Coordinates of N, CA and C in Angstrom, one line a residue:
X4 N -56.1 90.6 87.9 CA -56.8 89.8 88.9 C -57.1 88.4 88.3
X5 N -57.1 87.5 88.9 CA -57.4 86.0 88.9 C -58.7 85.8 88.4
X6 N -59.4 85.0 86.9 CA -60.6 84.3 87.2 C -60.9 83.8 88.4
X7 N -62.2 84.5 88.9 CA -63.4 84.0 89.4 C -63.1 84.8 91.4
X8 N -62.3 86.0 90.9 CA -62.0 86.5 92.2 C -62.8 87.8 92.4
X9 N -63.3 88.5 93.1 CA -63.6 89.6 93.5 C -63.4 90.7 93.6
X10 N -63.8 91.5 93.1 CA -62.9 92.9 93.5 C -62.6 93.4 95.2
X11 N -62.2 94.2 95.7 CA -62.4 94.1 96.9 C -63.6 95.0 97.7
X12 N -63.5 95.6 96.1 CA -65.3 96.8 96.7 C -65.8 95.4 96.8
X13 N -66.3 94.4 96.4 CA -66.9 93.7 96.3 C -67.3 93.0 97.8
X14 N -66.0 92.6 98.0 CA -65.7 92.0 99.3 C -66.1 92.9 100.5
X15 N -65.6 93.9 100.2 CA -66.5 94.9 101.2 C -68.0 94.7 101.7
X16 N -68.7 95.0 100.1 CA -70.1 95.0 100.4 C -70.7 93.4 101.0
X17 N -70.1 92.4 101.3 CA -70.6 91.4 101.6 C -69.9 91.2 102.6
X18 N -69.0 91.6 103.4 CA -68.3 91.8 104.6 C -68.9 92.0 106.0
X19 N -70.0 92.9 105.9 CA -71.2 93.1 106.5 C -72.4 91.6 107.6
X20 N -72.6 91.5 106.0 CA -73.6 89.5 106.0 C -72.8 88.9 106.7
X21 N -71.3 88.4 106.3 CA -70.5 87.6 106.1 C -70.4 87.7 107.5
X22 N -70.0 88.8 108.3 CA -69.6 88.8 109.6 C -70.6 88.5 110.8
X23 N -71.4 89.1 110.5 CA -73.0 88.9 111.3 C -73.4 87.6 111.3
X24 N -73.2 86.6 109.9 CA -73.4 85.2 109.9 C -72.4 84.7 110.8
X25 N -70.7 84.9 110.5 CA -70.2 84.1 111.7 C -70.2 84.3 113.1
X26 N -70.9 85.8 113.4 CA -70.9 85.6 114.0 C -72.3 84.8 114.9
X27 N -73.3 84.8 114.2 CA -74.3 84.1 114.7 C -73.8 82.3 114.8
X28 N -72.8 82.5 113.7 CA -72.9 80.4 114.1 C -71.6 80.4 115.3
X29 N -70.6 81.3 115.8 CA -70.0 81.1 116.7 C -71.0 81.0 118.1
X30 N -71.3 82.2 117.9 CA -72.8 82.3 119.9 C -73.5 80.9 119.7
X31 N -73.4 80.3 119.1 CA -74.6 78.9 118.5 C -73.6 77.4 118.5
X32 N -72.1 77.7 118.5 CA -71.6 76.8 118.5 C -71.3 75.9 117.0
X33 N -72.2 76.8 116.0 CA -72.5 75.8 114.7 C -71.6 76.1 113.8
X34 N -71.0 74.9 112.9 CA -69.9 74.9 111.9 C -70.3 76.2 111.0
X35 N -69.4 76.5 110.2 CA -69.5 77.6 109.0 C -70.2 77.0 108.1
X36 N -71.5 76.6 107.5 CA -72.2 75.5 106.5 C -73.7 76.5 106.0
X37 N -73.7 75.8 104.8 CA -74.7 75.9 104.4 C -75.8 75.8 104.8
X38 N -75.7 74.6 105.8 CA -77.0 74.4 106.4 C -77.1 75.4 107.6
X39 N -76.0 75.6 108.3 CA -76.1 77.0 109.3 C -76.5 78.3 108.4
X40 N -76.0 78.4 107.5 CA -76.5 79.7 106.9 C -78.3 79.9 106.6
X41 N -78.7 78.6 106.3 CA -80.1 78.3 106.6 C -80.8 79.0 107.4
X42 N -80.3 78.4 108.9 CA -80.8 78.8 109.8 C -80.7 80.6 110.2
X43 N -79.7 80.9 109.7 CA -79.0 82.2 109.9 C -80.4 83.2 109.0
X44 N -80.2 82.5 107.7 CA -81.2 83.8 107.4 C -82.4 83.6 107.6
X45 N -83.2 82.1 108.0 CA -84.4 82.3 108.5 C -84.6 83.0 109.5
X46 N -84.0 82.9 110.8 CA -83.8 84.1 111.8 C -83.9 85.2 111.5
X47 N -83.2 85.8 110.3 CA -83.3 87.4 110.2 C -84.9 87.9 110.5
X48 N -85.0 89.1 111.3 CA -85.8 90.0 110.8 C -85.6 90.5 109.9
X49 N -86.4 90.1 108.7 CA -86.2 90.9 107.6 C -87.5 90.1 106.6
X50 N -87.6 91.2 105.3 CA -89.0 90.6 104.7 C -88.3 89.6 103.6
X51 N -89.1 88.4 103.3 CA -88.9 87.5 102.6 C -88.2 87.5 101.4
X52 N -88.4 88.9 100.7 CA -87.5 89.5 99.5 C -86.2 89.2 99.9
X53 N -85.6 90.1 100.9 CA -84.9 90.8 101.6 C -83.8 89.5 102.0
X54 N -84.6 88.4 102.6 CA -83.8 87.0 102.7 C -83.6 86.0 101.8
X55 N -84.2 86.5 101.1 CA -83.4 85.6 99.5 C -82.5 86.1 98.6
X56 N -82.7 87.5 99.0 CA -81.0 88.4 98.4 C -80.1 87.7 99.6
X57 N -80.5 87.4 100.5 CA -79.4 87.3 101.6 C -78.7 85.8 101.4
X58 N -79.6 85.1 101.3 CA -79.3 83.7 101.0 C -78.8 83.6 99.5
X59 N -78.8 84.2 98.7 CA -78.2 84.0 97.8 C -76.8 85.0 97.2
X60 N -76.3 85.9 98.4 CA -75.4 86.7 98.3 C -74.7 85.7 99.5
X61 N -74.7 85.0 100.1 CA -73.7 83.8 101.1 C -73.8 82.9 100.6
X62 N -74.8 82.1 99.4 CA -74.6 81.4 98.2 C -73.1 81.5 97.4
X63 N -72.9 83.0 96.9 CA -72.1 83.4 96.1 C -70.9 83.4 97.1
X64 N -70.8 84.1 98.4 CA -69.3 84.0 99.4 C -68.9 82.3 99.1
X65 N -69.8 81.6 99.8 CA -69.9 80.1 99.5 C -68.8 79.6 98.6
X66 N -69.3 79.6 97.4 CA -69.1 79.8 96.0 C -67.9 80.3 95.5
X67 N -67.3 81.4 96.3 CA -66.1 82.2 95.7 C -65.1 81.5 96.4
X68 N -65.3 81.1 97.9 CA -64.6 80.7 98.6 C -64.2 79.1 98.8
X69 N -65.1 78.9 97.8 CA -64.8 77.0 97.9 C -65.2 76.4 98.8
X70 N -66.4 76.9 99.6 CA -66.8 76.1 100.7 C -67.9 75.1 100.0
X71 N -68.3 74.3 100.6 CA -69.7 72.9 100.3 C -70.6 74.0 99.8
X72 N -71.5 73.5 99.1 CA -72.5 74.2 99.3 C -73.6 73.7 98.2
X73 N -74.6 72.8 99.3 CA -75.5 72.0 98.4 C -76.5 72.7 98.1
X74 N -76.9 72.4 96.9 CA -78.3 72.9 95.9 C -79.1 72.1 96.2
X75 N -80.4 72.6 96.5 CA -81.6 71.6 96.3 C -81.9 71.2 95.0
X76 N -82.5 70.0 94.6 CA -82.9 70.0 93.1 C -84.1 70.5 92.5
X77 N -84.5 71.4 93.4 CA -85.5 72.2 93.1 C -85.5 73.4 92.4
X78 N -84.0 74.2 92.6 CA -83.4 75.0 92.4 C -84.1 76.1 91.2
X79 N -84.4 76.8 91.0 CA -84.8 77.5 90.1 C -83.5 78.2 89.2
X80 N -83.7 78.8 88.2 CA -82.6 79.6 87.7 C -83.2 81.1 87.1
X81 N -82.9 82.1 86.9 CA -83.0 83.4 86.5 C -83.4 83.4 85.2
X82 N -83.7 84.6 84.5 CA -83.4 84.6 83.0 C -82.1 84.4 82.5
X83 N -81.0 84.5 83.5 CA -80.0 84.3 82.7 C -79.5 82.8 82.9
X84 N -80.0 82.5 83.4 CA -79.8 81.0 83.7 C -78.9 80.4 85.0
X85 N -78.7 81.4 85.6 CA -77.7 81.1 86.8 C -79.1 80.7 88.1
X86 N -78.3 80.0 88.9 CA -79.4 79.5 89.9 C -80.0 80.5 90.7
X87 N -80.9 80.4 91.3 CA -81.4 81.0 92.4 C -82.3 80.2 93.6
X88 N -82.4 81.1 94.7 CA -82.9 80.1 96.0 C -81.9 78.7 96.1
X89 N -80.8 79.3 96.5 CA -79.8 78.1 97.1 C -79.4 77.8 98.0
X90 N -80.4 78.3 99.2 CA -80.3 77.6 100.3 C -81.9 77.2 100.4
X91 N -82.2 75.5 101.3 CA -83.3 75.3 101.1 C -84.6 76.3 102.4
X92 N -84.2 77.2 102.7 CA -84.8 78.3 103.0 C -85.7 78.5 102.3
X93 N -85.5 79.4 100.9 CA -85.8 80.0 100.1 C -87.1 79.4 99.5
X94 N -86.8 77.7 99.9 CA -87.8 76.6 99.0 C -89.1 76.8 99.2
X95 N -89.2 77.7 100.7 CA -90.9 77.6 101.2 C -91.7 79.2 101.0
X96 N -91.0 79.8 100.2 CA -90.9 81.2 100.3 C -92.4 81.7 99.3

């Protein structure tokens, strides 16, 4: 398998988000972006935990897939040092 590619279990489990997101930016008319995904997980019903796994697991689709995908400079990073809260969603959390 290729650096920086997925397995397809992988793809699976994010297949779910991934679909439900386009489909919300199609009914809405809105490009596939980062900033749509914004809006996307703010909308969820779901608890604030729950939407920063979200926004940061379409961070990573983002990411794998070579789409745009701007960081705030506020960005925090993990213990291991990789980012987290990368969409500015997350920023008011």
């Amino acid at each position: 398998m290729r650096d920086g590619l997925w397995a397809h279990r992988t793809w699976k489990q994010m297949e779910s988000l991934w679909t439900r997101f386009h489909a919300y930016a199609a009914q809405r008319g809105l490009p596939v972006s980062d900033q749509t995904a914004t809006v996307f997980v703010h909308d969820l019903d779901a608890a604030p935990t729950t939407k920063v796994g979200y926004a940061n697991s379409l961070a990573n689709v983002f990411r794998k897939m070579g789409l745009p995908l701007r960081e705030s400079e506020d960005t925090t990073r993990n213990r291991s040092g990789d980012r987290m809260a990368p969409f500015p969603y997350t920023k008011h959390l």
